[in-house]
């Protein structure tokens, strides 16, 4: 996702310091914590961007795009990086030729900004879910694994530009 983010920034002609928000759509994150969006933030140096992931499977990028649009329209963000990234090749059963050929790895990203020119942009979006088909696609737990949250000890984090002595 970081490489796709860098390419999107370059294509848009903006710096990472201009990002207000990073939204990454993924169901195959490398870690639960930190989120993939936080990893992208660190990789590209977008220190002031708010970050979060969306787990919505195939429609994840669309939901991320809609979310970016909503934040921009509400005036809560001006420039948002939207990315989709998956490494599903590690999640498939390669002996199941009916499904393994459908899922792969890849990433892409786009920069979303407010545009007052009334040319282009997000014109409409319709989302929904076919509840009766929800069980056609699922991840089967094969081997139970225990996950632990770990820290590197106590560290005080002070954002840039904040005076910790100020009351």
PDB file of C-alpha atoms in Angstrom:
ATOM      1  CA  UNK A   1       0.000   0.000   0.000  1.00  0.00           C
ATOM      2  CA  UNK A   2       2.893   2.366   0.696  1.00  0.00           C
ATOM      3  CA  UNK A   3       4.220   2.052  -2.865  1.00  0.00           C
ATOM      4  CA  UNK A   4       0.748   2.739  -4.267  1.00  0.00           C
ATOM      5  CA  UNK A   5       0.442   5.735  -1.917  1.00  0.00           C
ATOM      6  CA  UNK A   6       3.761   7.157  -3.096  1.00  0.00           C
ATOM      7  CA  UNK A   7       2.685   6.767  -6.726  1.00  0.00           C
ATOM      8  CA  UNK A   8      -0.655   8.485  -6.023  1.00  0.00           C
ATOM      9  CA  UNK A   9       1.095  11.399  -4.313  1.00  0.00           C
ATOM     10  CA  UNK A  10       3.482  11.745  -7.237  1.00  0.00           C
ATOM     11  CA  UNK A  11       0.650  11.595  -9.788  1.00  0.00           C
ATOM     12  CA  UNK A  12      -1.283  14.262  -7.861  1.00  0.00           C
ATOM     13  CA  UNK A  13       1.805  16.440  -7.480  1.00  0.00           C
ATOM     14  CA  UNK A  14       1.425  16.814  -3.711  1.00  0.00           C
ATOM     15  CA  UNK A  15       3.522  15.979  -0.676  1.00  0.00           C
ATOM     16  CA  UNK A  16       2.647  13.563   2.117  1.00  0.00           C
ATOM     17  CA  UNK A  17       2.566  16.517   4.527  1.00  0.00           C
ATOM     18  CA  UNK A  18      -0.564  17.758   2.723  1.00  0.00           C
ATOM     19  CA  UNK A  19      -2.613  14.687   3.636  1.00  0.00           C
ATOM     20  CA  UNK A  20      -5.333  15.143   6.241  1.00  0.00           C
ATOM     21  CA  UNK A  21      -6.386  11.505   6.240  1.00  0.00           C
ATOM     22  CA  UNK A  22      -5.324   8.046   5.071  1.00  0.00           C
ATOM     23  CA  UNK A  23      -7.956   5.338   4.596  1.00  0.00           C
ATOM     24  CA  UNK A  24      -6.849   1.828   3.617  1.00  0.00           C
ATOM     25  CA  UNK A  25      -9.328  -0.853   2.606  1.00  0.00           C
ATOM     26  CA  UNK A  26      -8.026  -4.348   3.357  1.00  0.00           C
ATOM     27  CA  UNK A  27      -9.131  -7.698   4.732  1.00  0.00           C
ATOM     28  CA  UNK A  28      -5.618  -9.118   4.715  1.00  0.00           C
ATOM     29  CA  UNK A  29      -3.596  -6.733   6.856  1.00  0.00           C
ATOM     30  CA  UNK A  30      -0.141  -7.837   8.004  1.00  0.00           C
ATOM     31  CA  UNK A  31      -1.021  -6.845  11.586  1.00  0.00           C
ATOM     32  CA  UNK A  32      -4.144  -5.962  13.553  1.00  0.00           C
ATOM     33  CA  UNK A  33      -2.268  -3.187  15.345  1.00  0.00           C
ATOM     34  CA  UNK A  34      -0.942  -0.923  14.009  1.00  0.00           C
ATOM     35  CA  UNK A  35      -3.448  -0.580  11.199  1.00  0.00           C
ATOM     36  CA  UNK A  36      -2.214  -0.723   7.618  1.00  0.00           C
ATOM     37  CA  UNK A  37      -3.069   2.968   7.244  1.00  0.00           C
ATOM     38  CA  UNK A  38      -0.718   3.816  10.135  1.00  0.00           C
ATOM     39  CA  UNK A  39       2.027   1.754   8.510  1.00  0.00           C
ATOM     40  CA  UNK A  40       1.482   3.668   5.263  1.00  0.00           C
ATOM     41  CA  UNK A  41       1.544   6.944   7.201  1.00  0.00           C
ATOM     42  CA  UNK A  42       4.949   6.093   8.647  1.00  0.00           C
ATOM     43  CA  UNK A  43       6.339   4.849   5.335  1.00  0.00           C
ATOM     44  CA  UNK A  44       5.429   8.010   3.421  1.00  0.00           C
ATOM     45  CA  UNK A  45       5.956  10.522   6.267  1.00  0.00           C
ATOM     46  CA  UNK A  46       2.385  11.831   6.476  1.00  0.00           C
ATOM     47  CA  UNK A  47       2.789  12.793  10.133  1.00  0.00           C
ATOM     48  CA  UNK A  48      -0.366  14.904  10.465  1.00  0.00           C
ATOM     49  CA  UNK A  49      -2.804  12.544   8.718  1.00  0.00           C
ATOM     50  CA  UNK A  50      -5.579  10.784  10.608  1.00  0.00           C
ATOM     51  CA  UNK A  51      -5.467   7.069   9.753  1.00  0.00           C
ATOM     52  CA  UNK A  52      -7.875   4.151   9.785  1.00  0.00           C
ATOM     53  CA  UNK A  53      -8.612   0.942   7.899  1.00  0.00           C
ATOM     54  CA  UNK A  54     -11.856  -0.345   6.452  1.00  0.00           C
ATOM     55  CA  UNK A  55     -12.569  -4.075   6.310  1.00  0.00           C
ATOM     56  CA  UNK A  56     -15.281  -4.483   3.682  1.00  0.00           C
ATOM     57  CA  UNK A  57     -13.830  -7.153   1.366  1.00  0.00           C
ATOM     58  CA  UNK A  58     -14.496  -6.649  -2.349  1.00  0.00           C
ATOM     59  CA  UNK A  59     -16.286  -3.339  -1.892  1.00  0.00           C
ATOM     60  CA  UNK A  60     -13.672  -1.935   0.505  1.00  0.00           C
ATOM     61  CA  UNK A  61     -12.165   0.636  -1.861  1.00  0.00           C
ATOM     62  CA  UNK A  62     -15.623   1.945  -2.746  1.00  0.00           C
ATOM     63  CA  UNK A  63     -16.530   2.324   0.932  1.00  0.00           C
ATOM     64  CA  UNK A  64     -13.186   4.048   1.576  1.00  0.00           C
ATOM     65  CA  UNK A  65     -13.830   6.416  -1.336  1.00  0.00           C
ATOM     66  CA  UNK A  66     -17.331   7.201  -0.055  1.00  0.00           C
ATOM     67  CA  UNK A  67     -15.932   7.800   3.436  1.00  0.00           C
ATOM     68  CA  UNK A  68     -13.260  10.168   2.088  1.00  0.00           C
ATOM     69  CA  UNK A  69     -15.924  12.040   0.148  1.00  0.00           C
ATOM     70  CA  UNK A  70     -18.090  12.371   3.268  1.00  0.00           C
ATOM     71  CA  UNK A  71     -15.197  13.738   5.351  1.00  0.00           C
ATOM     72  CA  UNK A  72     -14.367  16.250   2.618  1.00  0.00           C
ATOM     73  CA  UNK A  73     -17.980  17.343   2.144  1.00  0.00           C
ATOM     74  CA  UNK A  74     -18.357  17.827   5.904  1.00  0.00           C
ATOM     75  CA  UNK A  75     -15.245  20.025   5.935  1.00  0.00           C
ATOM     76  CA  UNK A  76     -13.359  17.616   8.200  1.00  0.00           C
ATOM     77  CA  UNK A  77     -10.640  16.931   5.606  1.00  0.00           C
ATOM     78  CA  UNK A  78      -9.322  18.572   2.461  1.00  0.00           C
ATOM     79  CA  UNK A  79      -6.941  15.942   1.085  1.00  0.00           C
ATOM     80  CA  UNK A  80      -7.427  12.208   1.622  1.00  0.00           C
ATOM     81  CA  UNK A  81      -5.360   9.257   0.469  1.00  0.00           C
ATOM     82  CA  UNK A  82      -7.606   6.275  -0.295  1.00  0.00           C
ATOM     83  CA  UNK A  83      -5.895   2.923  -0.822  1.00  0.00           C
ATOM     84  CA  UNK A  84      -6.870  -0.668  -1.302  1.00  0.00           C
ATOM     85  CA  UNK A  85      -4.347  -3.424  -0.581  1.00  0.00           C
ATOM     86  CA  UNK A  86      -4.671  -7.190  -0.372  1.00  0.00           C
ATOM     87  CA  UNK A  87      -2.360 -10.171   0.007  1.00  0.00           C
ATOM     88  CA  UNK A  88      -4.978 -12.854  -0.403  1.00  0.00           C
ATOM     89  CA  UNK A  89      -2.589 -15.412  -1.897  1.00  0.00           C
ATOM     90  CA  UNK A  90      -1.584 -16.321   1.657  1.00  0.00           C
ATOM     91  CA  UNK A  91      -5.237 -16.817   2.652  1.00  0.00           C
ATOM     92  CA  UNK A  92      -6.415 -19.206  -0.069  1.00  0.00           C
ATOM     93  CA  UNK A  93      -6.492 -22.971  -0.139  1.00  0.00           C
ATOM     94  CA  UNK A  94      -4.354 -23.673  -3.203  1.00  0.00           C
ATOM     95  CA  UNK A  95      -5.851 -27.169  -3.525  1.00  0.00           C
ATOM     96  CA  UNK A  96      -9.308 -25.604  -4.089  1.00  0.00           C
ATOM     97  CA  UNK A  97      -9.060 -24.684  -7.767  1.00  0.00           C
ATOM     98  CA  UNK A  98     -12.614 -23.330  -7.681  1.00  0.00           C
ATOM     99  CA  UNK A  99     -11.661 -20.417  -5.450  1.00  0.00           C
ATOM    100  CA  UNK A 100      -7.877 -19.971  -5.372  1.00  0.00           C
ATOM    101  CA  UNK A 101      -7.836 -18.611  -8.930  1.00  0.00           C
ATOM    102  CA  UNK A 102     -10.158 -15.761  -7.918  1.00  0.00           C
ATOM    103  CA  UNK A 103      -7.951 -14.099  -5.300  1.00  0.00           C
ATOM    104  CA  UNK A 104      -4.575 -12.445  -5.620  1.00  0.00           C
ATOM    105  CA  UNK A 105      -2.329  -9.708  -4.320  1.00  0.00           C
ATOM    106  CA  UNK A 106      -2.184  -6.056  -5.239  1.00  0.00           C
ATOM    107  CA  UNK A 107      -2.652  -2.476  -4.182  1.00  0.00           C
ATOM    108  CA  UNK A 108      -3.795   0.821  -5.586  1.00  0.00           C
ATOM    109  CA  UNK A 109      -4.316   4.323  -4.263  1.00  0.00           C
ATOM    110  CA  UNK A 110      -5.892   7.633  -5.176  1.00  0.00           C
ATOM    111  CA  UNK A 111      -5.833  11.162  -3.820  1.00  0.00           C
ATOM    112  CA  UNK A 112      -9.269  12.662  -3.150  1.00  0.00           C
ATOM    113  CA  UNK A 113      -9.609  16.435  -2.777  1.00  0.00           C
ATOM    114  CA  UNK A 114     -12.393  18.987  -2.716  1.00  0.00           C
ATOM    115  CA  UNK A 115     -12.987  20.508  -6.124  1.00  0.00           C
ATOM    116  CA  UNK A 116     -15.253  23.529  -6.473  1.00  0.00           C
ATOM    117  CA  UNK A 117     -15.123  23.560 -10.290  1.00  0.00           C
ATOM    118  CA  UNK A 118     -18.223  21.324 -10.620  1.00  0.00           C
ATOM    119  CA  UNK A 119     -16.384  19.261 -13.238  1.00  0.00           C
ATOM    120  CA  UNK A 120     -16.015  15.534 -12.583  1.00  0.00           C
ATOM    121  CA  UNK A 121     -15.802  14.206  -9.065  1.00  0.00           C
ATOM    122  CA  UNK A 122     -17.948  11.642  -7.313  1.00  0.00           C
ATOM    123  CA  UNK A 123     -21.333  11.924  -8.973  1.00  0.00           C
ATOM    124  CA  UNK A 124     -23.193   9.076  -7.275  1.00  0.00           C
ATOM    125  CA  UNK A 125     -22.620   5.909  -5.295  1.00  0.00           C
ATOM    126  CA  UNK A 126     -25.012   3.119  -4.407  1.00  0.00           C
ATOM    127  CA  UNK A 127     -23.995   0.489  -1.876  1.00  0.00           C
ATOM    128  CA  UNK A 128     -25.787  -2.438  -0.344  1.00  0.00           C
ATOM    129  CA  UNK A 129     -25.450  -6.029   0.771  1.00  0.00           C
ATOM    130  CA  UNK A 130     -27.198  -9.174  -0.395  1.00  0.00           C
ATOM    131  CA  UNK A 131     -27.686 -10.763   3.020  1.00  0.00           C
ATOM    132  CA  UNK A 132     -28.913 -14.072   1.622  1.00  0.00           C
ATOM    133  CA  UNK A 133     -25.541 -14.508  -0.125  1.00  0.00           C
ATOM    134  CA  UNK A 134     -23.336 -13.591   2.819  1.00  0.00           C
ATOM    135  CA  UNK A 135     -22.160 -17.145   3.496  1.00  0.00           C
ATOM    136  CA  UNK A 136     -20.948 -17.855  -0.037  1.00  0.00           C
ATOM    137  CA  UNK A 137     -17.617 -16.319   0.836  1.00  0.00           C
ATOM    138  CA  UNK A 138     -15.949 -16.756   4.211  1.00  0.00           C
ATOM    139  CA  UNK A 139     -12.592 -17.465   5.804  1.00  0.00           C
ATOM    140  CA  UNK A 140     -12.358 -20.873   7.413  1.00  0.00           C
ATOM    141  CA  UNK A 141     -10.218 -21.179  10.551  1.00  0.00           C
ATOM    142  CA  UNK A 142      -7.941 -24.167  10.031  1.00  0.00           C
ATOM    143  CA  UNK A 143      -5.512 -23.838  12.914  1.00  0.00           C
ATOM    144  CA  UNK A 144      -6.168 -21.857  16.086  1.00  0.00           C
ATOM    145  CA  UNK A 145      -3.510 -19.212  16.699  1.00  0.00           C
ATOM    146  CA  UNK A 146      -3.223 -17.009  19.754  1.00  0.00           C
ATOM    147  CA  UNK A 147      -2.457 -13.340  19.130  1.00  0.00           C
ATOM    148  CA  UNK A 148      -1.020 -11.082  21.792  1.00  0.00           C
ATOM    149  CA  UNK A 149      -0.789  -7.306  21.968  1.00  0.00           C
ATOM    150  CA  UNK A 150       2.789  -6.318  22.751  1.00  0.00           C
ATOM    151  CA  UNK A 151       4.487  -3.001  23.433  1.00  0.00           C
ATOM    152  CA  UNK A 152       8.038  -1.746  23.418  1.00  0.00           C
ATOM    153  CA  UNK A 153       7.542  -0.459  26.943  1.00  0.00           C
ATOM    154  CA  UNK A 154       6.103   2.864  28.030  1.00  0.00           C
ATOM    155  CA  UNK A 155       6.844   5.699  25.643  1.00  0.00           C
ATOM    156  CA  UNK A 156       5.466   9.214  25.835  1.00  0.00           C
ATOM    157  CA  UNK A 157       4.332  10.341  22.421  1.00  0.00           C
ATOM    158  CA  UNK A 158       4.244  14.082  21.836  1.00  0.00           C
ATOM    159  CA  UNK A 159       2.991  15.246  18.424  1.00  0.00           C
ATOM    160  CA  UNK A 160       5.112  17.796  16.588  1.00  0.00           C
ATOM    161  CA  UNK A 161       4.249  21.354  17.501  1.00  0.00           C
ATOM    162  CA  UNK A 162       2.769  20.463  20.904  1.00  0.00           C
ATOM    163  CA  UNK A 163       4.358  21.913  24.033  1.00  0.00           C
ATOM    164  CA  UNK A 164       4.085  19.202  26.758  1.00  0.00           C
ATOM    165  CA  UNK A 165       4.727  21.806  29.481  1.00  0.00           C
ATOM    166  CA  UNK A 166       1.816  24.038  28.433  1.00  0.00           C
ATOM    167  CA  UNK A 167      -1.266  24.005  30.657  1.00  0.00           C
TER     168      UNK A 167
END
